[in-house]
Amino acid sequence: MKDKQTEKLIKQEQERQNKTLDLIASENFVSKDVLDALGSVFTNKYAEGYPNTRYYHGAEVVDKLEELVRTRALKLFKLSPKKWNVNVQPYSGSPANLAILLALVPRGEKIMGMRLDMGGHLTHGYKASATGKLWQGVHCVLDKKTEKLDYREVLKLAKKEKPKLIIAGGSAYSWKLDFKKFRKIVDAVHALLLVDMSHFAGLVAGGAYPSPFSCADVVMTTTHKTLRGPRAALIFSKKELSKNIDRMVFPGIQGGPHLNVIAAIGVALHEASFPGFKKYAKQVVKNTRVLAEELKKLGWRMVSGGTNTHLFNIDTFQNGISGNEAADLLEKAGIVVNIEAIPYDLRSPKDPSGIRLGTAALTTWGMKEKEMKIIAGIIDKVLRKREISSVKKAVSRLCKKFPIYGYRW
Ligand code: DSN
């Protein structure tokens, strides 16, 4: 690379990724092929519009590309193109959710999701996000005792608030959602059901999480979490809703599609259709369960008792450590996690009571249950005994065993 400053930073970041145990539940490592597609000449092309109706000429190849990716997306999730449409242009999850809401819910109406400290997401009607300014966000809470969703309470709230659209999904709920129950709830109040499967899309593709499609009206997913693709999003919608959604993605809120990213989505979808991806998805769930169980045995309180997905949350404050303090200590030892509010958290969102952990990234490295047990021991040593330097060596040994992109350091 001629630009030595940027080249140096790329190398530094690659080294950081190689030397760090990444337990951030929303991160993953893409394949070399996905990286190649991201860095391809598709980045040079403007193609506002959709296949065969572009505002720019020279779109013959990118039309084929977008159609290929759309076909792959529908096929991966076993959807009939007669009933479902997919838009592969959203730049990421936040604009995708905004486009869906703009297309389907009149401004000022109510939308319902899970509260942020219960595992929800900002774009599900929070004031800090445009979704909370343009619509009235109402939010369901978890049961105080079980810290799980109580679907009877969700129904009660839906009946009281009468939202026009209900969102199932979030970013820190560790249990599989019951889409059939969500369907009954939306039907009872004549609302639409949007499933935000950003976190667990890869598990759905790999058969390790129930598919939401038989119950949802719209399904949004980012492509860079468990699905292991580039940073972008997909919107699947029932045919009768798709025209409005397409119009809202472009020209509503976006300009030209990022065709290099769409190419990379296509590669990721292709990879997710291989039998090996099913194994990967199942291993993610196994690894997460083992890591959570081991930490529990070592005296750490799991929010809601555990997990049957790719992530879980620990109430570190129960053992006297705030989320920030825990994440800082772990980072010093070479482990990255993110801070997370626990249900009904009394602490500030900037330094909440817990941390969120997920195993999608380390499972991509090839780690299994054995490594999860070692990592649980390492985390305990860091957080309980403040052991950093000895632990750093153990982290380094572990990282060296699983080089990414064939890179050894
Ligand atoms: N920021 C993502 C996550 O970490 O879950 C959600 O948008």
Short mmCIF file of C-alpha atoms and ligand atoms in Angstrom, two decimals:
data_model
loop_
_atom_site.label_atom_id
_atom_site.label_comp_id
_atom_site.label_asym_id
_atom_site.label_seq_id
_atom_site.Cartn_x
_atom_site.Cartn_y
_atom_site.Cartn_z
CA MET A 1 0.00 0.00 0.00
CA LYS A 2 1.37 3.45 -0.89
CA ASP A 3 -0.40 5.09 2.05
CA LYS A 4 1.92 3.91 4.81
CA GLN A 5 -0.08 5.47 7.63
CA THR A 6 -3.26 3.58 6.75
CA GLU A 7 -1.29 0.43 6.00
CA LYS A 8 0.29 0.62 9.43
CA LEU A 9 -3.10 0.99 11.11
CA ILE A 10 -4.51 -1.97 9.17
CA LYS A 11 -1.57 -4.08 10.35
CA GLN A 12 -1.98 -2.87 13.91
CA GLU A 13 -5.67 -3.74 13.88
CA GLN A 14 -4.96 -7.15 12.36
CA GLU A 15 -2.44 -7.80 15.11
CA ARG A 16 -4.89 -6.63 17.78
CA GLN A 17 -7.55 -8.98 16.40
CA ASN A 18 -5.08 -11.86 16.32
CA LYS A 19 -3.93 -11.30 19.87
CA THR A 20 -7.33 -10.72 21.43
CA LEU A 21 -10.07 -13.10 22.51
CA ASP A 22 -13.17 -11.46 21.05
CA LEU A 23 -16.23 -12.20 23.15
CA ILE A 24 -18.28 -9.26 21.83
CA ALA A 25 -21.55 -10.99 20.96
CA SER A 26 -22.20 -8.90 17.85
CA GLU A 27 -18.76 -9.31 16.26
CA ASN A 28 -17.38 -12.04 14.04
CA PHE A 29 -14.61 -12.74 11.54
CA VAL A 30 -15.45 -12.82 7.85
CA SER A 31 -13.72 -15.17 5.42
CA LYS A 32 -10.95 -14.08 3.06
CA ASP A 33 -13.48 -14.36 0.23
CA VAL A 34 -15.83 -11.91 1.94
CA LEU A 35 -12.90 -9.53 2.44
CA ASP A 36 -11.95 -9.90 -1.23
CA ALA A 37 -15.48 -9.05 -2.35
CA LEU A 38 -15.50 -6.02 -0.03
CA GLY A 39 -12.30 -4.80 -1.61
CA SER A 40 -13.48 -5.45 -5.16
CA VAL A 41 -14.11 -3.05 -8.06
CA PHE A 42 -17.84 -3.09 -7.31
CA THR A 43 -17.04 -0.20 -4.98
CA ASN A 44 -16.51 2.01 -8.05
CA LYS A 45 -20.04 1.72 -9.40
CA TYR A 46 -23.08 3.91 -8.83
CA ALA A 47 -26.39 2.13 -9.34
CA GLU A 48 -29.20 4.05 -7.66
CA GLY A 49 -32.43 2.17 -8.14
CA TYR A 50 -33.08 -1.55 -8.38
CA PRO A 51 -32.13 -4.18 -11.00
CA ASN A 52 -33.37 -3.14 -14.45
CA THR A 53 -34.63 0.22 -13.17
CA ARG A 54 -31.38 2.06 -12.44
CA TYR A 55 -30.70 5.75 -12.73
CA TYR A 56 -27.17 5.03 -13.99
CA HIS A 57 -25.98 3.21 -17.09
CA GLY A 58 -23.34 0.51 -17.04
CA ALA A 59 -25.36 -1.49 -14.53
CA GLU A 60 -25.52 -4.73 -16.51
CA VAL A 61 -23.17 -6.61 -14.19
CA VAL A 62 -24.37 -5.14 -10.93
CA ASP A 63 -27.95 -6.01 -11.88
CA LYS A 64 -26.86 -9.64 -12.12
CA LEU A 65 -25.04 -9.31 -8.82
CA GLU A 66 -28.01 -7.87 -6.94
CA GLU A 67 -30.33 -10.54 -8.35
CA LEU A 68 -27.89 -13.28 -7.39
CA VAL A 69 -27.67 -12.00 -3.82
CA ARG A 70 -31.46 -11.65 -3.55
CA THR A 71 -31.94 -15.22 -4.79
CA ARG A 72 -29.34 -16.52 -2.32
CA ALA A 73 -30.92 -14.65 0.58
CA LEU A 74 -34.40 -16.07 -0.11
CA LYS A 75 -33.00 -19.57 -0.64
CA LEU A 76 -30.92 -19.59 2.53
CA PHE A 77 -33.99 -18.87 4.64
CA LYS A 78 -36.19 -21.20 2.55
CA LEU A 79 -38.51 -18.47 1.31
CA SER A 80 -40.69 -18.58 -1.76
CA PRO A 81 -40.08 -15.58 -4.05
CA LYS A 82 -43.83 -15.66 -4.70
CA LYS A 83 -44.56 -14.72 -1.09
CA TRP A 84 -41.44 -12.91 0.08
CA ASN A 85 -39.28 -10.13 -1.20
CA VAL A 86 -35.81 -9.23 0.04
CA ASN A 87 -34.08 -5.88 -0.16
CA VAL A 88 -30.29 -6.29 -0.02
CA GLN A 89 -29.41 -2.59 -0.15
CA PRO A 90 -29.67 -1.35 3.49
CA TYR A 91 -26.36 0.08 4.63
CA SER A 92 -26.85 -1.34 8.11
CA GLY A 93 -29.43 -2.32 10.73
CA SER A 94 -30.36 1.16 11.95
CA PRO A 95 -31.34 2.59 8.54
CA ALA A 96 -33.05 -0.71 7.73
CA ASN A 97 -35.27 -0.47 10.81
CA LEU A 98 -35.96 3.19 10.05
CA ALA A 99 -36.95 2.38 6.47
CA ILE A 100 -39.32 -0.38 7.63
CA LEU A 101 -41.02 1.88 10.15
CA LEU A 102 -41.30 4.79 7.71
CA ALA A 103 -42.85 2.45 5.18
CA LEU A 104 -45.32 0.72 7.48
CA VAL A 105 -46.24 2.84 10.48
CA PRO A 106 -47.88 6.29 10.28
CA ARG A 107 -45.80 8.92 12.10
CA GLY A 108 -46.80 9.48 15.71
CA GLU A 109 -48.27 6.00 16.16
CA LYS A 110 -47.04 3.52 18.75
CA ILE A 111 -44.43 0.87 18.15
CA MET A 112 -43.51 -1.74 20.75
CA GLY A 113 -40.25 -3.50 21.52
CA MET A 114 -38.20 -4.70 24.46
CA ARG A 115 -36.80 -2.17 26.92
CA LEU A 116 -33.10 -1.41 26.45
CA ASP A 117 -32.02 -2.82 29.82
CA MET A 118 -34.06 -5.95 29.02
CA GLY A 119 -32.05 -6.68 25.88
CA GLY A 120 -33.84 -4.39 23.40
CA HIS A 121 -32.33 -2.01 20.86
CA LEU A 122 -32.14 1.77 20.43
CA THR A 123 -33.80 1.62 17.01
CA HIS A 124 -36.84 -0.09 18.53
CA GLY A 125 -38.42 3.21 19.53
CA TYR A 126 -35.88 4.88 21.82
CA LYS A 127 -35.90 8.65 22.17
CA ALA A 128 -32.19 8.89 21.34
CA SER A 129 -32.94 7.30 17.96
CA ALA A 130 -35.09 8.75 15.18
CA THR A 131 -37.45 5.82 15.79
CA GLY A 132 -38.33 7.24 19.20
CA LYS A 133 -38.81 10.75 17.84
CA LEU A 134 -41.05 9.86 14.89
CA TRP A 135 -43.08 7.23 16.74
CA GLN A 136 -44.07 6.63 20.33
CA GLY A 137 -41.97 3.77 21.63
CA VAL A 138 -43.55 1.53 24.24
CA HIS A 139 -41.41 -1.16 25.78
CA CYS A 140 -42.04 -4.46 27.49
CA VAL A 141 -40.03 -5.61 30.46
CA LEU A 142 -38.76 -8.98 31.64
CA ASP A 143 -40.21 -10.82 34.58
CA LYS A 144 -38.39 -9.56 37.68
CA LYS A 145 -37.79 -13.04 39.05
CA THR A 146 -36.91 -15.08 35.96
CA GLU A 147 -35.51 -12.14 33.95
CA LYS A 148 -37.19 -13.75 30.93
CA LEU A 149 -40.02 -12.55 28.72
CA ASP A 150 -43.44 -13.24 30.17
CA TYR A 151 -45.58 -13.42 27.04
CA ARG A 152 -48.79 -12.86 29.02
CA GLU A 153 -47.38 -9.51 30.15
CA VAL A 154 -46.34 -8.67 26.59
CA LEU A 155 -49.93 -9.35 25.50
CA LYS A 156 -51.32 -7.22 28.35
CA LEU A 157 -49.10 -4.30 27.38
CA ALA A 158 -49.96 -4.68 23.71
CA LYS A 159 -53.69 -4.63 24.55
CA LYS A 160 -53.23 -1.53 26.71
CA GLU A 161 -51.02 0.42 24.28
CA LYS A 162 -52.35 -0.85 20.95
CA PRO A 163 -49.11 -0.45 18.97
CA LYS A 164 -49.27 -0.60 15.19
CA LEU A 165 -46.14 -2.70 15.00
CA ILE A 166 -44.38 -4.98 17.48
CA ILE A 167 -40.69 -5.79 17.25
CA ALA A 168 -39.42 -9.17 18.42
CA GLY A 169 -35.67 -9.23 18.80
CA GLY A 170 -32.93 -7.19 20.36
CA SER A 171 -29.28 -7.26 21.16
CA ALA A 172 -28.88 -8.83 24.57
CA TYR A 173 -31.65 -11.36 25.19
CA SER A 174 -30.08 -14.75 25.80
CA TRP A 175 -33.10 -17.00 25.14
CA LYS A 176 -34.74 -18.09 21.92
CA LEU A 177 -37.82 -16.02 21.22
CA ASP A 178 -41.20 -17.69 20.80
CA PHE A 179 -42.38 -16.29 17.47
CA LYS A 180 -45.70 -18.14 17.61
CA LYS A 181 -46.54 -16.34 20.82
CA PHE A 182 -45.52 -13.02 19.28
CA ARG A 183 -47.81 -13.79 16.31
CA LYS A 184 -50.76 -14.39 18.62
CA ILE A 185 -50.04 -11.10 20.37
CA VAL A 186 -49.87 -9.05 17.16
CA ASP A 187 -53.02 -10.73 15.87
CA ALA A 188 -54.84 -9.88 19.09
CA VAL A 189 -54.14 -6.17 18.59
CA HIS A 190 -54.14 -6.10 14.76
CA ALA A 191 -50.51 -5.03 14.58
CA LEU A 192 -47.65 -6.02 12.30
CA LEU A 193 -44.80 -8.23 13.50
CA LEU A 194 -41.25 -7.16 12.70
CA VAL A 195 -38.63 -9.69 13.75
CA ASP A 196 -35.20 -8.13 14.17
CA MET A 197 -33.03 -11.22 13.88
CA SER A 198 -29.77 -9.31 13.53
CA HIS A 199 -28.17 -11.19 16.37
CA PHE A 200 -29.33 -14.69 15.62
CA ALA A 201 -29.70 -14.75 11.81
CA GLY A 202 -26.70 -17.04 11.48
CA LEU A 203 -28.22 -19.43 13.99
CA VAL A 204 -31.48 -19.45 12.01
CA ALA A 205 -29.56 -20.11 8.78
CA GLY A 206 -27.66 -22.91 10.50
CA GLY A 207 -30.77 -24.50 12.03
CA ALA A 208 -29.79 -23.65 15.60
CA TYR A 209 -32.66 -21.20 16.22
CA PRO A 210 -36.30 -21.39 15.08
CA SER A 211 -37.05 -19.57 11.85
CA PRO A 212 -39.28 -16.51 12.37
CA PHE A 213 -40.62 -16.41 8.81
CA SER A 214 -43.85 -18.34 9.30
CA CYS A 215 -44.92 -15.80 11.95
CA ALA A 216 -43.44 -12.46 10.87
CA ASP A 217 -44.63 -9.84 8.41
CA VAL A 218 -41.16 -8.36 8.07
CA VAL A 219 -37.77 -9.71 9.10
CA MET A 220 -34.72 -7.48 9.33
CA THR A 221 -31.21 -8.71 9.89
CA THR A 222 -27.79 -7.23 9.90
CA THR A 223 -25.33 -9.40 8.03
CA HIS A 224 -22.20 -9.07 10.14
CA LYS A 225 -23.04 -10.82 13.39
CA THR A 226 -23.69 -14.58 13.55
CA LEU A 227 -24.30 -14.54 9.78
CA ARG A 228 -20.59 -13.76 9.34
CA GLY A 229 -20.86 -11.32 6.45
CA PRO A 230 -19.93 -7.67 5.86
CA ARG A 231 -21.45 -4.78 7.81
CA ALA A 232 -24.85 -4.31 6.17
CA ALA A 233 -28.46 -5.45 6.46
CA LEU A 234 -31.26 -7.28 4.68
CA ILE A 235 -34.99 -6.63 4.84
CA PHE A 236 -37.28 -9.57 4.10
CA SER A 237 -40.92 -8.64 3.72
CA LYS A 238 -44.18 -10.22 2.67
CA LYS A 239 -44.85 -9.28 -0.94
CA GLU A 240 -47.78 -7.00 -0.13
CA LEU A 241 -45.52 -4.81 2.05
CA SER A 242 -42.39 -4.84 -0.03
CA LYS A 243 -43.14 -2.07 -2.50
CA ASN A 244 -43.38 0.55 0.24
CA ILE A 245 -40.27 -0.79 1.96
CA ASP A 246 -38.22 -0.78 -1.24
CA ARG A 247 -39.28 2.79 -1.94
CA MET A 248 -38.32 3.82 1.56
CA VAL A 249 -34.85 2.24 1.36
CA PHE A 250 -34.28 4.00 -1.97
CA PRO A 251 -34.98 6.84 -2.59
CA GLY A 252 -36.52 7.30 0.87
CA ILE A 253 -33.44 7.29 3.05
CA GLN A 254 -30.54 5.90 1.05
CA GLY A 255 -28.68 6.75 -2.15
CA GLY A 256 -26.65 4.38 -4.26
CA PRO A 257 -26.25 0.85 -2.96
CA HIS A 258 -22.80 -0.19 -1.76
CA LEU A 259 -22.29 -2.85 -4.40
CA ASN A 260 -19.01 -4.15 -3.03
CA VAL A 261 -20.81 -4.79 0.26
CA ILE A 262 -23.70 -6.46 -1.56
CA ALA A 263 -21.16 -8.71 -3.32
CA ALA A 264 -19.70 -9.60 0.07
CA ILE A 265 -23.18 -10.36 1.43
CA GLY A 266 -23.59 -12.75 -1.50
CA VAL A 267 -20.37 -14.54 -0.60
CA ALA A 268 -21.42 -14.80 3.05
CA LEU A 269 -24.85 -16.18 2.12
CA HIS A 270 -23.16 -18.74 -0.12
CA GLU A 271 -20.87 -19.78 2.74
CA ALA A 272 -23.83 -20.00 5.11
CA SER A 273 -25.53 -22.48 2.77
CA PHE A 274 -22.77 -25.09 3.23
CA PRO A 275 -23.26 -27.94 5.72
CA GLY A 276 -20.22 -26.64 7.63
CA PHE A 277 -22.20 -23.56 8.59
CA LYS A 278 -24.81 -25.72 10.33
CA LYS A 279 -22.02 -27.22 12.40
CA TYR A 280 -20.73 -23.74 13.12
CA ALA A 281 -24.13 -22.47 14.29
CA LYS A 282 -24.66 -25.46 16.58
CA GLN A 283 -21.14 -25.11 17.98
CA VAL A 284 -21.77 -21.43 18.77
CA VAL A 285 -24.74 -22.40 20.92
CA LYS A 286 -22.80 -25.22 22.62
CA ASN A 287 -19.80 -22.99 23.28
CA THR A 288 -21.98 -20.26 24.74
CA ARG A 289 -23.74 -22.68 27.05
CA VAL A 290 -20.45 -24.16 28.28
CA LEU A 291 -18.86 -20.74 28.85
CA ALA A 292 -21.93 -19.60 30.79
CA GLU A 293 -22.13 -22.78 32.85
CA GLU A 294 -18.45 -22.67 33.76
CA LEU A 295 -18.67 -19.03 34.82
CA LYS A 296 -21.75 -19.84 36.85
CA LYS A 297 -19.86 -22.63 38.63
CA LEU A 298 -17.14 -20.10 39.41
CA GLY A 299 -19.67 -17.89 41.17
CA TRP A 300 -20.80 -15.40 38.53
CA ARG A 301 -24.48 -14.55 38.30
CA MET A 302 -25.93 -15.15 34.86
CA VAL A 303 -28.76 -12.77 34.03
CA SER A 304 -31.92 -14.91 33.58
CA GLY A 305 -29.99 -18.00 34.65
CA GLY A 306 -28.17 -18.68 31.40
CA THR A 307 -28.59 -18.99 27.67
CA ASN A 308 -29.71 -21.14 24.78
CA THR A 309 -28.37 -18.79 22.10
CA HIS A 310 -25.03 -17.23 21.17
CA LEU A 311 -24.83 -14.76 24.06
CA PHE A 312 -25.41 -14.20 27.75
CA ASN A 313 -25.03 -11.42 30.29
CA ILE A 314 -23.22 -11.48 33.62
CA ASP A 315 -24.25 -9.36 36.56
CA THR A 316 -20.69 -8.45 37.55
CA PHE A 317 -21.87 -5.88 40.09
CA GLN A 318 -23.25 -8.72 42.20
CA ASN A 319 -19.55 -9.49 42.82
CA GLY A 320 -18.72 -5.82 43.36
CA ILE A 321 -17.42 -4.94 39.89
CA SER A 322 -19.18 -2.54 37.55
CA GLY A 323 -19.54 -3.35 33.87
CA ASN A 324 -16.88 -0.83 32.88
CA GLU A 325 -14.43 -2.00 35.48
CA ALA A 326 -14.90 -5.61 34.38
CA ALA A 327 -14.56 -4.81 30.67
CA ASP A 328 -11.44 -2.68 31.33
CA LEU A 329 -9.76 -5.42 33.36
CA LEU A 330 -10.56 -8.02 30.72
CA GLU A 331 -9.22 -5.81 27.94
CA LYS A 332 -5.94 -5.42 29.82
CA ALA A 333 -5.70 -9.21 29.85
CA GLY A 334 -6.48 -9.49 26.12
CA ILE A 335 -10.20 -10.27 26.22
CA VAL A 336 -12.77 -7.89 24.74
CA VAL A 337 -16.39 -7.77 25.84
CA ASN A 338 -18.94 -4.97 26.01
CA ILE A 339 -20.68 -3.40 28.96
CA GLU A 340 -24.36 -4.26 29.36
CA ALA A 341 -27.23 -3.14 31.54
CA ILE A 342 -28.91 -5.87 33.54
CA PRO A 343 -32.73 -5.93 33.82
CA TYR A 344 -33.96 -3.09 36.07
CA ASP A 345 -30.39 -1.83 36.33
CA LEU A 346 -29.98 0.92 38.90
CA ARG A 347 -26.63 2.00 37.50
CA SER A 348 -26.09 4.34 34.57
CA PRO A 349 -26.07 2.93 31.01
CA LYS A 350 -22.53 4.35 30.72
CA ASP A 351 -21.31 2.14 33.56
CA PRO A 352 -23.99 -0.49 34.05
CA SER A 353 -23.97 -3.55 36.28
CA GLY A 354 -22.93 -6.12 33.76
CA ILE A 355 -21.16 -7.33 30.68
CA ARG A 356 -22.39 -9.21 27.61
CA LEU A 357 -20.47 -12.18 26.24
CA GLY A 358 -20.92 -14.14 23.02
CA THR A 359 -18.96 -16.85 21.26
CA ALA A 360 -19.74 -16.37 17.55
CA ALA A 361 -16.30 -14.88 16.82
CA LEU A 362 -14.22 -17.42 18.73
CA THR A 363 -16.23 -20.29 17.28
CA THR A 364 -15.26 -18.98 13.84
CA TRP A 365 -11.65 -19.32 15.00
CA GLY A 366 -12.40 -23.00 15.62
CA MET A 367 -12.69 -22.95 19.39
CA LYS A 368 -14.79 -25.59 21.12
CA GLU A 369 -15.97 -26.53 24.61
CA LYS A 370 -12.41 -27.22 25.83
CA GLU A 371 -11.31 -23.66 25.07
CA MET A 372 -14.50 -22.24 26.61
CA LYS A 373 -13.63 -23.88 29.92
CA ILE A 374 -10.13 -22.39 29.78
CA ILE A 375 -11.56 -18.95 28.94
CA ALA A 376 -14.04 -19.13 31.83
CA GLY A 377 -11.13 -19.80 34.20
CA ILE A 378 -9.18 -16.90 32.70
CA ILE A 379 -12.13 -14.49 33.08
CA ASP A 380 -12.57 -15.53 36.69
CA LYS A 381 -8.89 -14.98 37.46
CA VAL A 382 -8.98 -11.52 35.93
CA LEU A 383 -12.18 -10.35 37.56
CA ARG A 384 -11.88 -12.00 40.95
CA LYS A 385 -8.14 -12.05 41.57
CA ARG A 386 -7.09 -9.18 39.30
CA GLU A 387 -4.46 -11.45 37.73
CA ILE A 388 -3.39 -9.77 34.53
CA SER A 389 0.16 -10.64 33.52
CA SER A 390 -0.05 -14.43 34.04
CA VAL A 391 -3.40 -14.45 32.31
CA LYS A 392 -2.07 -12.45 29.37
CA LYS A 393 0.32 -15.30 28.66
CA ALA A 394 -2.50 -17.85 28.70
CA VAL A 395 -4.54 -15.64 26.34
CA SER A 396 -1.57 -15.33 24.04
CA ARG A 397 -1.01 -19.11 23.98
CA LEU A 398 -4.66 -19.63 23.10
CA CYS A 399 -4.66 -16.99 20.35
CA LYS A 400 -1.54 -18.47 18.75
CA LYS A 401 -3.32 -21.80 18.35
CA PHE A 402 -6.06 -20.20 16.25
CA PRO A 403 -4.50 -17.86 13.69
CA ILE A 404 -6.90 -15.89 11.53
CA TYR A 405 -6.40 -15.32 7.81
CA GLY A 406 -3.41 -17.65 8.06
CA TYR A 407 -1.61 -14.95 9.98
CA ARG A 408 0.77 -15.99 12.77
CA TRP A 409 2.54 -13.54 15.00
N1 DSN B 1 -24.43 -2.69 18.37
C1 DSN B 1 -25.06 -3.97 18.17
C2 DSN B 1 -24.72 -4.91 19.24
O1 DSN B 1 -23.62 -4.87 19.73
O2 DSN B 1 -25.54 -5.73 19.60
C3 DSN B 1 -26.49 -3.82 17.98
O3 DSN B 1 -26.74 -2.81 17.07
#
